[in-house]
Amino acid sequence: MRIAIPRSLLFYRYFPFWESFFSALGYDVVVSKPSTKETLDEGVKASVPDVCLPIKVALGHVIELANSADRIFLPRYLSLEPGTYSCPKIIAFTDMAKGTIENLPPILDPVIDLRKRGNSGEKAFFELGKSLGAKGRSIREALEGAKVSQGLFKEELVSEGPIHSLRKRGMLGFSKRGRNMNGVGTGEARKLTVGVLGRPYCLYDSVLSLDLLERLAAQGLSTTTIDCFSYQDVEREAATLPFSLYWLSAREIVGGAYLWLKEKAVDGIIYLIPFQCGPDALLSVLVSGKAREARGIPFMPLVVDEHTGESGIVTRLEAFLDMLKRRK
């Protein structure tokens, strides 16, 4: 049996666990190709009104896989860490795909809720394994192997950096468009470190990010993302806010940015924001205010949608990096 997994949304967080689990049970895992303009166009056609750009891209990936496998894996993660919630659009994505895309193979959609401490989600995967006909002992062994794979992945993200780790595992798909930028990849620019904020499914997707990380790397700049931090570290910083952010991704973004500023680890911050993401409007204000307090670290929000042109992105990046170089 072939089980398909879209290269979108929580793929960039949990793929090592998912792949190890299904492979150990004897299933072939099929992953959609890196995003292209066609992926986005197909997703836009299937989208319902008012969904954000990442959801449109994710629908395009499901459409690509519709005829490629016997099952499609679209888990419903209600919560990823104790005391937090996932984005409502991520929770509802499975229903969006079912309701808008025709002729899909059967969907595997276990419900995983990690809000309560001690709940690892293993029960949901155990029931999923049973529904596929696997025996209890085989499922338990597959779960143990999956936990080891996920643990190694998390260690790699911190020790080796997200780009190196994801590339090594074949989870990235950037192009070489970074060479189109001119004039900032020499001299002082090479001494700069830029913190790139955003959700993993935006930063590491070629279409959603317009190859932002690759463009910066092509200039010889050092880049970092908040995936370099452990959850405990970003949670500690997010807890300094006078109010609680109950969406996990919001806590990670604010906590990670505050850590960069506290440790003076970056020369500037770029925040990649997909159009129609409501929480990002608030988070952008929080981070920019903190950046002004921290010796005026330059901060640039970069909003992208399906109509964003490459030339506009390049012009803004070049201007931002020129400013950083002059300040160095």
XYZ file of C-alpha atoms in Angstrom:
328
model
C 0.000 0.000 0.000
C 1.206 3.488 -0.872
C 0.502 6.273 1.638
C 0.839 9.849 0.397
C 1.966 12.803 2.514
C 1.660 16.410 1.238
C 4.848 18.480 1.481
C 3.073 21.300 3.342
C 1.925 22.605 6.750
C 3.120 20.254 9.536
C 5.229 18.178 7.134
C 8.212 20.353 8.128
C 7.690 19.526 11.804
C 6.673 15.868 11.891
C 7.688 14.151 8.642
C 10.499 12.061 10.221
C 7.967 10.597 12.700
C 5.332 9.939 10.053
C 7.750 8.372 7.541
C 9.356 6.125 10.137
C 5.975 4.965 11.471
C 4.458 4.038 8.114
C 7.678 2.540 6.726
C 8.092 0.317 9.792
C 4.574 -1.026 9.220
C 5.556 -1.977 5.669
C 3.909 0.814 3.674
C 5.491 2.856 0.893
C 5.538 6.576 1.681
C 4.952 8.965 -1.229
C 5.674 12.691 -0.745
C 4.484 15.432 -3.099
C 7.132 17.358 -5.036
C 8.441 20.741 -3.859
C 5.935 23.532 -4.497
C 5.763 25.214 -7.890
C 3.598 27.949 -9.400
C 1.349 25.178 -10.716
C 0.927 23.791 -7.175
C -0.305 27.199 -6.023
C -2.555 27.720 -9.054
C -4.275 24.366 -8.524
C -4.693 25.102 -4.820
C -6.221 28.508 -5.500
C -8.837 26.911 -7.786
C -9.851 24.497 -4.991
C -9.800 27.055 -2.167
C -12.753 28.365 -0.253
C -12.893 32.157 0.412
C -10.692 33.780 3.065
C -8.127 31.019 3.482
C -4.465 31.990 3.799
C -1.735 31.367 1.253
C -0.227 28.283 2.984
C -3.616 26.541 2.904
C -3.933 27.228 -0.829
C -0.493 25.700 -1.444
C -1.364 22.722 0.772
C -4.518 22.046 -1.260
C -2.366 22.062 -4.398
C -0.163 19.356 -2.876
C -3.182 17.183 -2.049
C -4.442 17.551 -5.628
C -1.040 16.391 -6.928
C -1.247 13.270 -4.763
C -4.861 12.378 -5.540
C -3.912 9.730 -8.097
C -0.522 8.761 -6.664
C -1.370 6.563 -3.693
C -3.891 4.266 -2.011
C -4.332 6.572 1.016
C -3.581 10.211 1.815
C -2.400 11.105 5.319
C -4.032 14.335 6.579
C -3.803 14.278 10.404
C -5.824 16.688 12.543
C -3.417 18.192 15.075
C -5.615 20.102 17.517
C -2.604 20.939 19.678
C 1.158 20.441 19.347
C 2.292 21.240 22.908
C 0.613 21.237 26.351
C -1.591 24.265 26.976
C -1.595 25.457 23.353
C -3.798 25.195 20.258
C -3.046 24.829 16.567
C -4.214 27.381 14.017
C -7.941 26.784 13.276
C -7.218 26.572 9.550
C -4.697 23.790 10.126
C -7.228 21.934 12.272
C -9.882 22.337 9.564
C -7.601 21.564 6.632
C -8.653 17.912 6.366
C -12.302 18.919 5.978
C -11.392 21.615 3.431
C -9.547 19.038 1.313
C -12.397 16.539 1.544
C -14.986 19.175 0.687
C -13.244 20.850 -2.229
C -11.202 18.152 -4.015
C -12.972 15.399 -5.929
C -11.893 11.776 -6.399
C -9.549 11.592 -3.437
C -8.459 8.164 -2.189
C -9.445 7.290 1.405
C -8.111 9.825 3.933
C -6.157 8.822 7.045
C -7.071 11.569 9.539
C -6.210 10.663 13.141
C -7.037 13.325 15.734
C -3.990 14.298 17.826
C -4.493 16.551 20.822
C -1.431 17.269 22.977
C -2.983 19.974 25.170
C -2.871 17.842 28.326
C 0.539 16.973 29.732
C 1.381 13.300 29.379
C -0.598 12.898 26.174
C 1.926 12.025 23.473
C -0.553 11.248 20.725
C 0.606 7.601 20.629
C -2.928 6.318 21.200
C -4.118 8.042 18.020
C -1.329 6.463 15.984
C -1.914 3.077 17.619
C -5.567 3.182 16.563
C -4.480 4.313 13.098
C -2.168 1.308 12.816
C -4.984 -1.040 13.880
C -7.319 0.475 11.277
C -4.709 -0.396 8.638
C -4.639 -4.027 9.818
C -1.316 -3.980 11.694
C -0.784 -6.081 14.833
C -0.324 -4.515 18.258
C 3.321 -5.527 18.692
C 4.243 -4.217 15.224
C 2.508 -0.911 15.951
C 4.305 -0.474 19.267
C 7.670 -1.188 17.620
C 6.848 1.257 14.809
C 5.955 3.927 17.361
C 9.213 3.445 19.247
C 11.196 3.788 16.022
C 9.205 6.870 15.014
C 9.893 8.558 18.345
C 13.623 7.915 17.931
C 13.565 9.376 14.393
C 11.681 12.470 15.553
C 14.054 12.940 18.492
C 17.096 12.790 16.218
C 15.461 15.303 13.876
C 14.880 17.765 16.719
C 18.490 17.395 17.851
C 19.711 18.041 14.304
C 17.616 21.193 13.996
C 19.388 22.658 17.017
C 22.899 21.282 16.513
C 23.218 21.478 12.702
C 20.699 24.201 11.875
C 17.329 23.817 10.136
C 18.525 24.365 6.558
C 21.276 21.744 6.738
C 19.054 19.271 8.561
C 16.069 19.637 6.224
C 18.240 19.539 3.121
C 20.004 16.379 4.328
C 16.626 14.689 4.736
C 15.366 15.805 1.326
C 12.710 18.064 2.840
C 13.779 21.297 1.061
C 13.188 22.292 -2.535
C 14.704 25.709 -3.124
C 15.677 26.951 -6.568
C 18.735 29.027 -7.440
C 16.960 32.336 -7.922
C 19.071 33.940 -5.193
C 21.727 34.781 -7.760
C 19.402 37.433 -9.206
C 20.230 39.866 -6.405
C 23.065 42.288 -7.045
C 25.679 44.153 -5.104
C 25.235 43.071 -1.482
C 27.068 39.754 -1.370
C 30.546 41.146 -0.879
C 32.673 42.738 1.820
C 30.803 43.863 4.927
C 27.617 42.023 3.941
C 29.324 38.689 4.557
C 29.716 39.567 8.246
C 25.984 40.048 8.760
C 23.566 37.641 10.421
C 19.896 37.942 9.512
C 17.151 36.340 11.611
C 14.315 35.097 9.395
C 11.015 34.815 11.243
C 8.036 32.790 10.105
C 6.288 29.474 10.327
C 8.298 26.466 9.085
C 5.739 25.710 6.346
C 6.329 29.208 4.967
C 10.090 29.562 5.388
C 11.012 26.189 3.909
C 8.565 26.202 0.987
C 9.995 27.581 -2.243
C 6.767 29.239 -3.448
C 5.576 30.640 -0.105
C 8.980 32.105 0.759
C 9.995 33.022 -2.799
C 13.259 31.289 -1.884
C 13.984 33.913 0.768
C 16.540 31.839 2.708
C 18.281 30.736 -0.470
C 18.446 34.314 -1.746
C 20.106 35.459 1.483
C 22.507 32.526 1.488
C 23.468 33.271 -2.117
C 24.684 36.685 -0.916
C 27.037 35.034 1.533
C 24.974 36.175 4.515
C 24.570 34.114 7.644
C 20.895 33.337 8.334
C 19.131 31.778 11.270
C 15.548 30.754 12.057
C 13.779 30.112 15.340
C 13.905 26.362 14.715
C 17.465 26.564 16.050
C 15.950 26.976 19.542
C 14.396 24.349 21.746
C 10.691 24.738 22.580
C 11.556 25.252 26.245
C 13.779 28.247 25.401
C 11.211 30.063 23.226
C 8.419 29.248 25.685
C 10.412 30.878 28.501
C 10.722 34.123 26.519
C 7.095 34.087 25.335
C 6.036 33.770 28.970
C 7.478 37.241 29.672
C 4.546 38.815 27.804
C 1.834 40.305 30.054
C -0.747 38.128 28.269
C -0.858 34.583 26.939
C -0.598 33.628 23.267
C -2.485 30.352 23.101
C -1.518 29.486 19.514
C 1.763 27.580 19.538
C 3.200 29.154 16.393
C 2.593 32.642 17.831
C 4.464 31.746 21.023
C 7.351 30.294 19.023
C 7.654 33.365 16.778
C 7.558 35.912 19.598
C 9.722 33.819 21.946
C 12.311 33.140 19.229
C 12.527 36.793 18.163
C 12.861 37.940 21.768
C 15.720 35.459 22.262
C 17.580 36.811 19.227
C 17.220 40.343 20.551
C 18.112 39.421 24.137
C 21.271 37.599 23.062
C 22.082 40.212 20.365
C 22.422 37.313 17.960
C 21.256 39.044 14.771
C 21.955 42.277 12.870
C 18.423 42.476 11.491
C 15.126 40.560 11.379
C 12.942 39.760 8.374
C 9.431 38.486 9.173
C 7.833 36.488 6.351
C 4.053 36.943 6.589
C 1.572 35.121 4.340
C -1.340 37.329 3.295
C -4.559 36.828 5.316
C -2.764 35.463 8.395
C -4.546 37.392 11.145
C -2.239 36.661 14.127
C 0.837 37.827 12.215
C -0.477 41.411 12.201
C -0.340 41.441 16.031
C 2.925 39.520 16.266
C 4.618 41.908 13.837
C 3.807 44.849 16.132
C 5.145 42.998 19.197
C 8.430 42.045 17.538
C 9.048 45.429 15.891
C 8.512 47.212 19.219
C 10.955 44.912 20.983
C 13.479 45.390 18.162
C 13.351 49.180 18.610
C 14.049 48.739 22.323
C 17.012 46.453 21.606
C 19.476 49.080 20.286
C 17.300 49.657 17.230
C 17.708 46.321 15.470
C 16.266 46.807 11.941
C 13.037 44.890 11.366
C 11.260 44.309 8.058
C 7.882 42.550 7.657
C 7.634 40.908 4.244
C 4.035 40.141 3.249
C 3.551 37.699 0.360
C 0.488 36.505 -1.534
C -0.166 34.691 -4.805
C 0.377 37.927 -6.756
C 3.725 38.880 -5.197
C 6.344 39.477 -7.871
C 9.981 38.423 -7.647
C 11.334 41.859 -8.610
C 9.518 43.572 -5.726
C 10.912 41.101 -3.199
C 14.439 41.452 -4.563
C 14.280 45.267 -4.418
C 13.129 45.270 -0.791
C 15.757 42.721 0.241
C 18.546 44.622 -1.446
C 17.503 47.869 0.254
C 17.252 46.167 3.655
C 20.619 44.475 3.334
C 22.280 47.692 2.128
C 20.984 49.383 5.277
C 22.386 46.592 7.484
C 25.734 46.847 5.748
C 25.941 50.600 6.368
C 25.141 50.101 10.065
C 27.792 47.415 10.562
